[in-house]
CSV table of C-alpha atoms in Angstrom, one decimal:
chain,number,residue,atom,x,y,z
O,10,UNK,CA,0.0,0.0,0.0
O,11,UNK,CA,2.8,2.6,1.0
O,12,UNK,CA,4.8,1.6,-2.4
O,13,UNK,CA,1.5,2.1,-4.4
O,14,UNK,CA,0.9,5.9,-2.7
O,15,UNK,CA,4.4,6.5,-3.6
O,16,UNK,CA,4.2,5.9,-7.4
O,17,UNK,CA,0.7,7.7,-7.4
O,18,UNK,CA,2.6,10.8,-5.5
O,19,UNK,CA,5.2,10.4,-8.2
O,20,UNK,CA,3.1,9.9,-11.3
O,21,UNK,CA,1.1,12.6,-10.3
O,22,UNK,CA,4.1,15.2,-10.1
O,23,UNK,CA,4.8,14.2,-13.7
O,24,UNK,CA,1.9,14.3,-15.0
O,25,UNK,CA,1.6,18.2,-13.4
O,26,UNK,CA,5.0,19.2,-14.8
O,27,UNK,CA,4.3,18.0,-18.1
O,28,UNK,CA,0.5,20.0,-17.6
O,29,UNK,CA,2.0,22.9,-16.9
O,30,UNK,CA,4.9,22.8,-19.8
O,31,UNK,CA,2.1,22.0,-22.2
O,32,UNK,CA,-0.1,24.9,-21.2
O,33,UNK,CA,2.9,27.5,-21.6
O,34,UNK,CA,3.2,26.0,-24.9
O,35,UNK,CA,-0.3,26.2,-25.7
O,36,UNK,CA,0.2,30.3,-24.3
O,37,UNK,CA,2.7,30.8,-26.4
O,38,UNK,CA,1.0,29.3,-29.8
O,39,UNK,CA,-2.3,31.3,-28.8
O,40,UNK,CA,-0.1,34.2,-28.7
O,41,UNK,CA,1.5,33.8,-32.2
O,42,UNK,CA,-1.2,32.2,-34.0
O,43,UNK,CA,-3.7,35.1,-32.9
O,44,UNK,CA,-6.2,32.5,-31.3
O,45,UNK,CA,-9.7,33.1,-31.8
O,46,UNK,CA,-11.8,31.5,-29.4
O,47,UNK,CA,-9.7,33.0,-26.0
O,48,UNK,CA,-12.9,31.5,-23.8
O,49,UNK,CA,-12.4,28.1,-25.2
O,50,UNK,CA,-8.7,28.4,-24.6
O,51,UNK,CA,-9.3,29.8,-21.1
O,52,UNK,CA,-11.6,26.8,-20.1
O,53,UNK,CA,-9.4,23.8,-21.8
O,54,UNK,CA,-6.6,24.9,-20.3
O,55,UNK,CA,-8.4,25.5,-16.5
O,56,UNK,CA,-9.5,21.7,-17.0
O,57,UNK,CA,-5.9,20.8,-17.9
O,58,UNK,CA,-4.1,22.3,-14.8
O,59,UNK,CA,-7.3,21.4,-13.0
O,60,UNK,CA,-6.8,17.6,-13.7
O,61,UNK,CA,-3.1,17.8,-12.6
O,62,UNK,CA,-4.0,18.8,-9.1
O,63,UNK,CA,-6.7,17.2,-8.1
O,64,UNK,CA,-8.5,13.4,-8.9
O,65,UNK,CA,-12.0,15.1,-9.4
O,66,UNK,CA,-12.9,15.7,-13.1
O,67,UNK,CA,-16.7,16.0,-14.9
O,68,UNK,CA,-17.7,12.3,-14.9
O,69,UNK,CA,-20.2,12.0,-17.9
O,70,UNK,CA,-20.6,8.2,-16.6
O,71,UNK,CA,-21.3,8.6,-13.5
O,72,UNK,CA,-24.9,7.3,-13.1
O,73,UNK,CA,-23.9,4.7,-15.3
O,74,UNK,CA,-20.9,4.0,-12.7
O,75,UNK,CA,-23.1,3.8,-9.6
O,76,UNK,CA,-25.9,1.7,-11.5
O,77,UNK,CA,-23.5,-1.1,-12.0
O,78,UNK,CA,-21.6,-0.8,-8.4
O,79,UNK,CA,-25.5,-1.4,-7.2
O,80,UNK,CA,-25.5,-4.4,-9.3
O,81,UNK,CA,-22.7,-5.8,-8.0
O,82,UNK,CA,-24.0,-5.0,-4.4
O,83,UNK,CA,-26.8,-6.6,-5.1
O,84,UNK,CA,-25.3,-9.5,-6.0
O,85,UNK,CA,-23.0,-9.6,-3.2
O,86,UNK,CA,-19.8,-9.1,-4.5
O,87,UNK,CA,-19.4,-5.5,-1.8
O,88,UNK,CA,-15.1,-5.4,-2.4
O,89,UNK,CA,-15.8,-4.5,-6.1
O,90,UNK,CA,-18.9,-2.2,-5.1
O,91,UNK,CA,-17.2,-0.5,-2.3
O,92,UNK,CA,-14.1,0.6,-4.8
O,93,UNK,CA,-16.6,2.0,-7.3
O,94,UNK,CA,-18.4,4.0,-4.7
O,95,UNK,CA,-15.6,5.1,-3.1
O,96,UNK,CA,-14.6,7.1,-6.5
O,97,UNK,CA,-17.8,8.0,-7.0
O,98,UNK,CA,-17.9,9.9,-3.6
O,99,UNK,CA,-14.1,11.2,-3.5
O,100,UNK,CA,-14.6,13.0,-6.8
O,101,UNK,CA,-16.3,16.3,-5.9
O,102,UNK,CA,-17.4,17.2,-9.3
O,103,UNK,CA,-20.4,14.9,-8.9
O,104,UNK,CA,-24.1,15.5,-7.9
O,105,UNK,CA,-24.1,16.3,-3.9
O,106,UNK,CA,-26.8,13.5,-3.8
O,107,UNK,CA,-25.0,10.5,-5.8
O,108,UNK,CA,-22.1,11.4,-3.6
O,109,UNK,CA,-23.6,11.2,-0.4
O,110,UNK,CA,-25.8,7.9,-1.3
O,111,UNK,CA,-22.1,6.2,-3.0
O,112,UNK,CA,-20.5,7.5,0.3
O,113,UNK,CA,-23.4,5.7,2.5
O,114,UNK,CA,-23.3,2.6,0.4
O,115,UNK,CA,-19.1,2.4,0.6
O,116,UNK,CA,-19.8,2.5,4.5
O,117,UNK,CA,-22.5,-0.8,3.4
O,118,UNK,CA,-19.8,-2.6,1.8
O,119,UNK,CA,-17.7,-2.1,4.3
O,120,UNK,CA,-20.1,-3.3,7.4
O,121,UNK,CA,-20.7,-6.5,5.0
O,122,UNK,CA,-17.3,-7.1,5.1
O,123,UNK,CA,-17.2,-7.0,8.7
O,124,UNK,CA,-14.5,-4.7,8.4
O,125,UNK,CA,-16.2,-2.4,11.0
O,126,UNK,CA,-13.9,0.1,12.1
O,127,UNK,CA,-13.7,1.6,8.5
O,128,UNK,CA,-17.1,1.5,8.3
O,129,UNK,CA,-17.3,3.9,11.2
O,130,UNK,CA,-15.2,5.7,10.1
O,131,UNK,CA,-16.8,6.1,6.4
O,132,UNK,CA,-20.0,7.0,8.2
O,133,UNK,CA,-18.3,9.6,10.3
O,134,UNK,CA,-17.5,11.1,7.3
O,135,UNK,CA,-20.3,11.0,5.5
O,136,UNK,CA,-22.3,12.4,8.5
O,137,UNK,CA,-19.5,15.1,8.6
O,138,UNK,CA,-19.8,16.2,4.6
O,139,UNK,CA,-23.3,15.8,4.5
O,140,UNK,CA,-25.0,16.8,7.9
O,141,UNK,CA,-28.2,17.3,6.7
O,142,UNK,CA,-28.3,14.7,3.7
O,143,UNK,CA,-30.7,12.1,2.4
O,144,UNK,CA,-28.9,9.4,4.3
O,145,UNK,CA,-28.3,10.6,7.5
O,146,UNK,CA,-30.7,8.8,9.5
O,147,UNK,CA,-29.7,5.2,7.3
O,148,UNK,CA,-26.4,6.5,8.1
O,149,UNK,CA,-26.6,7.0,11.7
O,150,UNK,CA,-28.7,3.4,12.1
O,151,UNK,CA,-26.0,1.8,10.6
O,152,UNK,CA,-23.3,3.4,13.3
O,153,UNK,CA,-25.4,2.4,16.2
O,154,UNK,CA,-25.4,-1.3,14.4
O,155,UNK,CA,-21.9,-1.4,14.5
O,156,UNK,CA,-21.1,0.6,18.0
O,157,UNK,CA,-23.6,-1.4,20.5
O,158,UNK,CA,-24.4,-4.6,18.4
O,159,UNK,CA,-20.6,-5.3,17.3
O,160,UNK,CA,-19.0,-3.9,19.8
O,161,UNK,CA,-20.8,-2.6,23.4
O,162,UNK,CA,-22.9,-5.4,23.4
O,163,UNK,CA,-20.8,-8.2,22.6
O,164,UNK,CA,-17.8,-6.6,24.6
O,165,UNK,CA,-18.5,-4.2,27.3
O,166,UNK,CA,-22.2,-5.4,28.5
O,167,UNK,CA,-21.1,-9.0,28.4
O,168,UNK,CA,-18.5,-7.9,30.9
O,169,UNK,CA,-20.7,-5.8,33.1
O,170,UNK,CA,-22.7,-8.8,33.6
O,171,UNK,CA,-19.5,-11.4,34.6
O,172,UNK,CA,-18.4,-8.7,36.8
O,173,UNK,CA,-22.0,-8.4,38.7
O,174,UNK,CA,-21.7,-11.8,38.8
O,175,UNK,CA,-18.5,-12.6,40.1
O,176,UNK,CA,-16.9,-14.7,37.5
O,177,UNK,CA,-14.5,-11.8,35.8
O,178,UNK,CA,-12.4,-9.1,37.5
O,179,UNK,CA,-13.2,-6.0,37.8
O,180,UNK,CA,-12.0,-3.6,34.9
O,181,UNK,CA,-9.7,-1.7,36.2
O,182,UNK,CA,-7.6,-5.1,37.1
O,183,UNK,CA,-7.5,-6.3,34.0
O,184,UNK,CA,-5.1,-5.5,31.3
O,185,UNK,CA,-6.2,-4.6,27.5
O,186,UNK,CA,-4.0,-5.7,24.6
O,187,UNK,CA,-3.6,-3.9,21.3
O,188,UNK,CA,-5.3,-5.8,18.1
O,189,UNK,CA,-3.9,-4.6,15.0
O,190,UNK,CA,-5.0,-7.6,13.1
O,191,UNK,CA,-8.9,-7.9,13.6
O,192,UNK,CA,-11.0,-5.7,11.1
O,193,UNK,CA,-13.8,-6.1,13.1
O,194,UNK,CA,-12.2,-4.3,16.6
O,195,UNK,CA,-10.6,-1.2,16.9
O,196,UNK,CA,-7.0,-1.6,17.8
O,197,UNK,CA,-6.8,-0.4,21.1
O,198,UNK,CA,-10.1,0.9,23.3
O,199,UNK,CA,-13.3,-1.2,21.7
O,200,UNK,CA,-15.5,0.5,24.6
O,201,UNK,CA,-14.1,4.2,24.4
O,202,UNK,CA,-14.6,4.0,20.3
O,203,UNK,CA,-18.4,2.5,20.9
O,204,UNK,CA,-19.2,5.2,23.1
O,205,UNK,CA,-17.7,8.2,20.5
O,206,UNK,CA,-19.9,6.3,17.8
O,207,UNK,CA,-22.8,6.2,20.2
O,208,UNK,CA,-22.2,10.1,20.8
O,209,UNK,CA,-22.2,11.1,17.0
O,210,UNK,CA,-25.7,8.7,16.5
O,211,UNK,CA,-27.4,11.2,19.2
O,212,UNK,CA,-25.6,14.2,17.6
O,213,UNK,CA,-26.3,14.0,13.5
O,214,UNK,CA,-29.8,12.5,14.3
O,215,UNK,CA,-31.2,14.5,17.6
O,216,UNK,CA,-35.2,13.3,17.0
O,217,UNK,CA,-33.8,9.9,15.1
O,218,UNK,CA,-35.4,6.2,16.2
O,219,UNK,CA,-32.0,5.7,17.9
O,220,UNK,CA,-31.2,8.8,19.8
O,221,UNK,CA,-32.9,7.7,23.0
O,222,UNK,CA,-31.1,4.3,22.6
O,223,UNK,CA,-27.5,5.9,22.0
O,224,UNK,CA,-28.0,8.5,25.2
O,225,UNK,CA,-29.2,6.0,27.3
O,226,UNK,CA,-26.5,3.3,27.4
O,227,UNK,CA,-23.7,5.8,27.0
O,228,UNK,CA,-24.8,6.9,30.2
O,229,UNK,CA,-25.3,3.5,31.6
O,230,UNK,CA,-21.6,2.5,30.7
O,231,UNK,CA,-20.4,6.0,32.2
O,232,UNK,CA,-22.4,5.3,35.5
O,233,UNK,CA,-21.1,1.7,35.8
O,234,UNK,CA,-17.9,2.7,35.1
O,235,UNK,CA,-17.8,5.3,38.0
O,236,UNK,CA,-17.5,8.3,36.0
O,237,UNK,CA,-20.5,10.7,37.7
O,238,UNK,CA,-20.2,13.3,35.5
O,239,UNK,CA,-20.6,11.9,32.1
O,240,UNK,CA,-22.9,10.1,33.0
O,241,UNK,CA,-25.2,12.7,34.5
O,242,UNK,CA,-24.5,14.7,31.1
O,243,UNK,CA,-26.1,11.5,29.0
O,244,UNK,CA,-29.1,10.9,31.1
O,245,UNK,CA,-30.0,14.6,31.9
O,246,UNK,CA,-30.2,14.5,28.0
O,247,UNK,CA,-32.5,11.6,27.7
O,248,UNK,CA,-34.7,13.1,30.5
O,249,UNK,CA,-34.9,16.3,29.2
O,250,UNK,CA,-35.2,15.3,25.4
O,251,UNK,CA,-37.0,12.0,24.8
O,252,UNK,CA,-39.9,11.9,27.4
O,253,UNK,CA,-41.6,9.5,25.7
O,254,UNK,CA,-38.8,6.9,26.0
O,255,UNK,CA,-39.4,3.1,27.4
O,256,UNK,CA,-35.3,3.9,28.7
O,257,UNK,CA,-36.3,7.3,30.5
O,258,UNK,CA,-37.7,5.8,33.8
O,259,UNK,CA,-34.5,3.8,34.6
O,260,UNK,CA,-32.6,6.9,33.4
O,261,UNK,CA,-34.3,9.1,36.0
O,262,UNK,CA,-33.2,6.7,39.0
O,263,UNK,CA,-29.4,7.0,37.5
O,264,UNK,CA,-29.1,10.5,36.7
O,265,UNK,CA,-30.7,11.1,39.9
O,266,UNK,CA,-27.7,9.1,41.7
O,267,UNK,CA,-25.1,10.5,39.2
O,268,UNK,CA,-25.8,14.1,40.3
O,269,UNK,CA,-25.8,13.1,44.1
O,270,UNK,CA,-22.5,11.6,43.3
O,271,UNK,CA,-20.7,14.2,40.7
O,272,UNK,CA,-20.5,17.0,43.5
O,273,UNK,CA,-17.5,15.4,45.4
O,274,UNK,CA,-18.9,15.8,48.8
O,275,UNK,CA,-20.1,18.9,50.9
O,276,UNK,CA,-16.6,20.9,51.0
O,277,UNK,CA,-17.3,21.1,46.9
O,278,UNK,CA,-20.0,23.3,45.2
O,279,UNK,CA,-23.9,22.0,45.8
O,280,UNK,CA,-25.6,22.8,42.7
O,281,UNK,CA,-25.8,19.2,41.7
O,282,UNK,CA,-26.9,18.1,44.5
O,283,UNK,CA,-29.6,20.6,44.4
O,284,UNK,CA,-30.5,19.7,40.3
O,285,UNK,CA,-30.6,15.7,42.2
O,286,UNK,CA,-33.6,17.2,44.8
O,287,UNK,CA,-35.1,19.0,42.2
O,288,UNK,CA,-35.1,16.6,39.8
O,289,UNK,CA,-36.6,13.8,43.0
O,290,UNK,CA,-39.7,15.9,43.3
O,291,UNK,CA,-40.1,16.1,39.7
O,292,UNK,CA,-40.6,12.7,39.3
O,293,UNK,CA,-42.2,11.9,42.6
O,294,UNK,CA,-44.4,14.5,41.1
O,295,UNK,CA,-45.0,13.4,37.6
O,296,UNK,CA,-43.8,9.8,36.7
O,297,UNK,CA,-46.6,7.2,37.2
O,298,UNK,CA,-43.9,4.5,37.0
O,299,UNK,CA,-42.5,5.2,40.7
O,300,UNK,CA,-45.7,5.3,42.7
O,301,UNK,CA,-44.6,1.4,43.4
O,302,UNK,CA,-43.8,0.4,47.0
O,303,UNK,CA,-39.9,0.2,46.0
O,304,UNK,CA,-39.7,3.1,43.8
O,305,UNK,CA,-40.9,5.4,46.6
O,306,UNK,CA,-38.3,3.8,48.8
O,307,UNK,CA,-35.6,4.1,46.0
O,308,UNK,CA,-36.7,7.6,46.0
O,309,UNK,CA,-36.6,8.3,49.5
O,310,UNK,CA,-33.1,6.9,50.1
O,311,UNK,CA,-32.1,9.3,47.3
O,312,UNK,CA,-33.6,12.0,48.6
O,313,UNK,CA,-32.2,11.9,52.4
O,314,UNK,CA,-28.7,11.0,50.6
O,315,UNK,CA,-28.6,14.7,49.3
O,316,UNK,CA,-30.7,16.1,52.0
O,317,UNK,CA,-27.5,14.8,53.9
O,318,UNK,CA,-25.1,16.6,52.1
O,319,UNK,CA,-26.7,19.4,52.0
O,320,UNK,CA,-27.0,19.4,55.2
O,321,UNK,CA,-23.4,19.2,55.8
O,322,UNK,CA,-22.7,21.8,54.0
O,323,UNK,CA,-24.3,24.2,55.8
O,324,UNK,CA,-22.9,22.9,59.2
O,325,UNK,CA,-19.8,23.1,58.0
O,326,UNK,CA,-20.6,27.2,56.9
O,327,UNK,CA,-21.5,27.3,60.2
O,328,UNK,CA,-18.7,25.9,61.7
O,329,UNK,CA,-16.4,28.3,60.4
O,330,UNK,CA,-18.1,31.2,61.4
O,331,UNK,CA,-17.9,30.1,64.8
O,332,UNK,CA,-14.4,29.4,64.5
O,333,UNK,CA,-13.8,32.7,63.1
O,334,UNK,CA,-15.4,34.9,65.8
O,335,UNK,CA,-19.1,35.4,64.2
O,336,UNK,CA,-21.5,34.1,66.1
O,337,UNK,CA,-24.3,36.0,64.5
O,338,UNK,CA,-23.6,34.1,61.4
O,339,UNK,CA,-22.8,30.9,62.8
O,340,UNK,CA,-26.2,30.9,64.3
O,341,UNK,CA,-28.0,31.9,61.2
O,342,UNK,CA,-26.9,28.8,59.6
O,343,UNK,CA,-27.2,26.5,62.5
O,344,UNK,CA,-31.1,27.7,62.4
O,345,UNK,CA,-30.6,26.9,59.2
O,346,UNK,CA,-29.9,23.1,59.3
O,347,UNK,CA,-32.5,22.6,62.0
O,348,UNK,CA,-35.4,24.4,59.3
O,349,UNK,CA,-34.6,23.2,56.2
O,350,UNK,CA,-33.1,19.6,57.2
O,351,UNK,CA,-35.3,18.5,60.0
O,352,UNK,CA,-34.7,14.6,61.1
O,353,UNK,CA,-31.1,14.7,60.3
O,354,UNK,CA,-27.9,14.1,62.5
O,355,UNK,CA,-26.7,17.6,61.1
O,356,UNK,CA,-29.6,18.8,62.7
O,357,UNK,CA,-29.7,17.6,65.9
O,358,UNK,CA,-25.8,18.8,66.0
O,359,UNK,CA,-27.0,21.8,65.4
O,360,UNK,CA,-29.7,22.2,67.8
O,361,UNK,CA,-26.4,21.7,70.2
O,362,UNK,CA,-25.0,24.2,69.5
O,363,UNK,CA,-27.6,26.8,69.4
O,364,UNK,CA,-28.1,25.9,72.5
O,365,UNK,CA,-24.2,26.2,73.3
O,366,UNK,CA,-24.1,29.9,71.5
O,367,UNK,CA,-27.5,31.1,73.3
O,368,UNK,CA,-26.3,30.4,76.6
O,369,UNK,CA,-22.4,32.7,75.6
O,370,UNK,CA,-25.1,35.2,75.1
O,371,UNK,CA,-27.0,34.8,78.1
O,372,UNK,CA,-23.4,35.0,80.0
O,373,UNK,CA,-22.3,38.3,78.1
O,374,UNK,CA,-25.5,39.9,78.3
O,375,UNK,CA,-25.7,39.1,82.4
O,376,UNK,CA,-22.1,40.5,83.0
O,377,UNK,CA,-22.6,43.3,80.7
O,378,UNK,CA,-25.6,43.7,83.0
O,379,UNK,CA,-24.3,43.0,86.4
O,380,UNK,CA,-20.6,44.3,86.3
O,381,UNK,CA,-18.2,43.2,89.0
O,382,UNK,CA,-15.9,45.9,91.4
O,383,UNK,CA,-12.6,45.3,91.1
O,384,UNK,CA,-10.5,43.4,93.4
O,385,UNK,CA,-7.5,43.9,95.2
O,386,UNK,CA,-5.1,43.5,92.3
O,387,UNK,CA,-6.7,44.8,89.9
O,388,UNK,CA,-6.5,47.9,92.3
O,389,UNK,CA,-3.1,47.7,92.6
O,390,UNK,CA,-2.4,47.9,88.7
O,391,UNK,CA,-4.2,50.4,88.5
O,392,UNK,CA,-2.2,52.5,90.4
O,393,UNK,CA,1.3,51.5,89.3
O,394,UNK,CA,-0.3,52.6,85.9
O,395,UNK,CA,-1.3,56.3,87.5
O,396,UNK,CA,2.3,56.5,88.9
O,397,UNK,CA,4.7,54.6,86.2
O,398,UNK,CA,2.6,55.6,83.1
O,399,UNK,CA,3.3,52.0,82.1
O,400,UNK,CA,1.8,48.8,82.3
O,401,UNK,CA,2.2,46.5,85.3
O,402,UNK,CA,4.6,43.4,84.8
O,403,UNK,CA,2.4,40.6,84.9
O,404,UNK,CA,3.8,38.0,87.8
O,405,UNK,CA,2.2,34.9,85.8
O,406,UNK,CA,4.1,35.7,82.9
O,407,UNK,CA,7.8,33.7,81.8
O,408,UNK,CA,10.8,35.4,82.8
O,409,UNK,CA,12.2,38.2,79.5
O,410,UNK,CA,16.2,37.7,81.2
O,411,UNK,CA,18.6,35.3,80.3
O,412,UNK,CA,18.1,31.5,80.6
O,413,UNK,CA,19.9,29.5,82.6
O,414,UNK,CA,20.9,28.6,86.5
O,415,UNK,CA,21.4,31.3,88.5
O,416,UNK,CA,25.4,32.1,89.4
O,417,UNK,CA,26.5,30.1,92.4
O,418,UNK,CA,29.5,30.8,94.6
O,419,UNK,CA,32.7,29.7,92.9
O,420,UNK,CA,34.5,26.7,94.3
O,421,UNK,CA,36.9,26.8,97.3
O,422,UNK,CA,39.9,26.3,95.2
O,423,UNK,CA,39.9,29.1,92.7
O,424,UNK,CA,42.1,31.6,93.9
O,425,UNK,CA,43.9,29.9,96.4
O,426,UNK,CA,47.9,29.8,96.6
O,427,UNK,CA,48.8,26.3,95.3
């Protein structure tokens, strides 16, 4: 393959340099010969230089081409088809609709050849140069064939399930080998190349039969997977977007649990722990499906699991404005807890300490009232203060001279005659 590019490369600069002489020629005989038809000239030698540079030409056989690569479809020889098609779409001189439908049916051949990851990428490209084609939607159904029937279902989902049930490792002990050899794989991530193909099915075909599908187990592999975030961005879509889905009850239970888990804890930022509340009386409000004894229980461990962390949060605010010498504040949010998150141990903790900052009020507010006279040393100071016109030195406080043993008498033999 590399040998045949390089003789193309080099016929192709050939055949421009030899363009290129022959239309300076051509210049120079118009010039002397006093041509007559300088429009004729002009376009001949456009398509000359034009045909140097590029593969794409005016392809009076075209429909005649595509005709018989549809025969041979037909008749199931795809390796001959798919190389007709695949001119047919590369040259750009064609009809925008033969080119998209010989583009679509390349992509075909390919996917009966089992040679899958070119046929995601053909579609890829055929949903890229025509976004709003004729084939889009065929297009699209044939990438979610390949993505979850070839690849999530056979590979990731069969794993999920050996891994619920015990009989495979989990995946992040388990080590994945390159496979340069199998058409039908990607070489390196099967289940990161599913879930891009899944991505682009929702993206090129938002209303499509498969959108709902493509959102919904995108998310599910995200969720399992432990990756909160993604997953939350999926099934918020299929909420949101597809209401009439048979996917979008069981997507409400996950994205619930994927906001509750996506915040990181109360020390992060609790919006999505407040879109997870929100979105629990939504449904509690609206979905028939979870009026069932175990819904509402699914529902109500959900909902104290954020309540919880909400909770938190605001204990924690008021923590540190007690720490930080506002008690004002610190009991604000304390009376916060206990009003908005009644039954919870943040609660109770803060009914504690309401309790604990009402009675340092009490205390300041009596000895504000009922001041003490001053004792005996506090007298005292006072008055070394009137007659120094400095501070007292405090007797409780460490010594300011140098440390050490005080100086003892020196021994009896120092000094003496010898």
């Amino acid at each position: 393959m590399p040998t045949q590019n390089a003789n193309r490369i080099t016929q192709t600069g050939r055949r421009c340099s030899f363009c290129v002489m022959r239309y300076a020629l051509c210049v120079a005989v118009a010039a002397s010969a006093g041509c007559q038809s300088l429009g004729k000239f002009k376009d001949s030698a456009y398509t000359t230089v034009r045909s140097a540079l590029t593969s794409s030409y005016h392809d009076s056989e075209a429909e005649t081409k595509i005709a018989r690569a549809e025969e041979l479809y037909n008749q199931g020889n795809y390796l001959a088809a798919q190389d007709i098609f695949a001119d047919l779409a590369d040259n750009t001189y064609n009809p925008v609709l033969l080119a998209e439908k010989a583009r679509y049916l390349e992509a075909e051949c390919l996917r009966k050849r089992h040679h899958y990851t070119d046929a995601v990428a053909t579609y890829n490209r055929q949903l890229q140069d025509f976004p709003a084609g004729a084939y889009r939607e065929r297009a699209c159904t044939g990438l979610f064939e390949v993505a979850f029937h070839e690849w999530l279902e056979k590979d990731t989902l069969t794993e999920i399930e050996a891994e619920q049930a015990g009989t495979l490792k989990p995946w992040w002990q388990r080590q994945r080998m390159p496979n340069p050899f199998d058409p039908t794989r990607p070489m390196f991530d099967v289940e990161t190349e599913a879930l891009k193909a899944l991505e682009n099915v929702h993206t090129h075909d938002l209303a499509g039969p498969n959108a709902d599908r493509a959102l919904f187990w995108c998310g599910y592999v995200h969720f399992y997977r432990g990756r909160f975030e993604d997953a939350d961005h999926f099934l918020s879509q299929l909420v949101e977007m597809h209401k009439d889905s048979k996917y979008r009850p069981a997507a409400l239970e996950m994205a619930i649990a994927a906001k509750n888990n996506s915040t990181g804890g109360a020390v992060y930022d609790s919006q999505k722990a407040s879109e997870a509340l929100q979105l629990i009386h939504h449904v509690e409000a609206t979905s028939p499906e979870h009026k069932a004894q175990d819904k509402r229980e699914m529902l109500t461990r959900q909902k104290m699991a954020v309540r919880v962390q909400l909770a938190e949060k605001d204990f924690r605010m008021a923590e540190y404005y007690e720490r930080t010498g506002h008690p004002a504040s610190a009991y604000f949010y304390y009376e916060l807890v206990c009003r908005r998150y009644p039954g919870t141990k943040f609660s109770d903790l803060a009914r504690t300490r309401i309790e604990t900052l009402e009675a340092a009020r009490h205390q300041a507010e009596h000895d504000k009232a009922n001041p003490q006279p001053p004792g005996t040393v506090d007298l005292i100071r006072q008055e070394w203060d009137r007659l120094t016109g400095k501070p007292a030195p405090d007797e409780d406080a460490a010594p300011t001279g140098p440390k050490g043993p005080p100086p003892g008498p020196l021994p009896a033999d120092i000094g003496s005659p010898r």
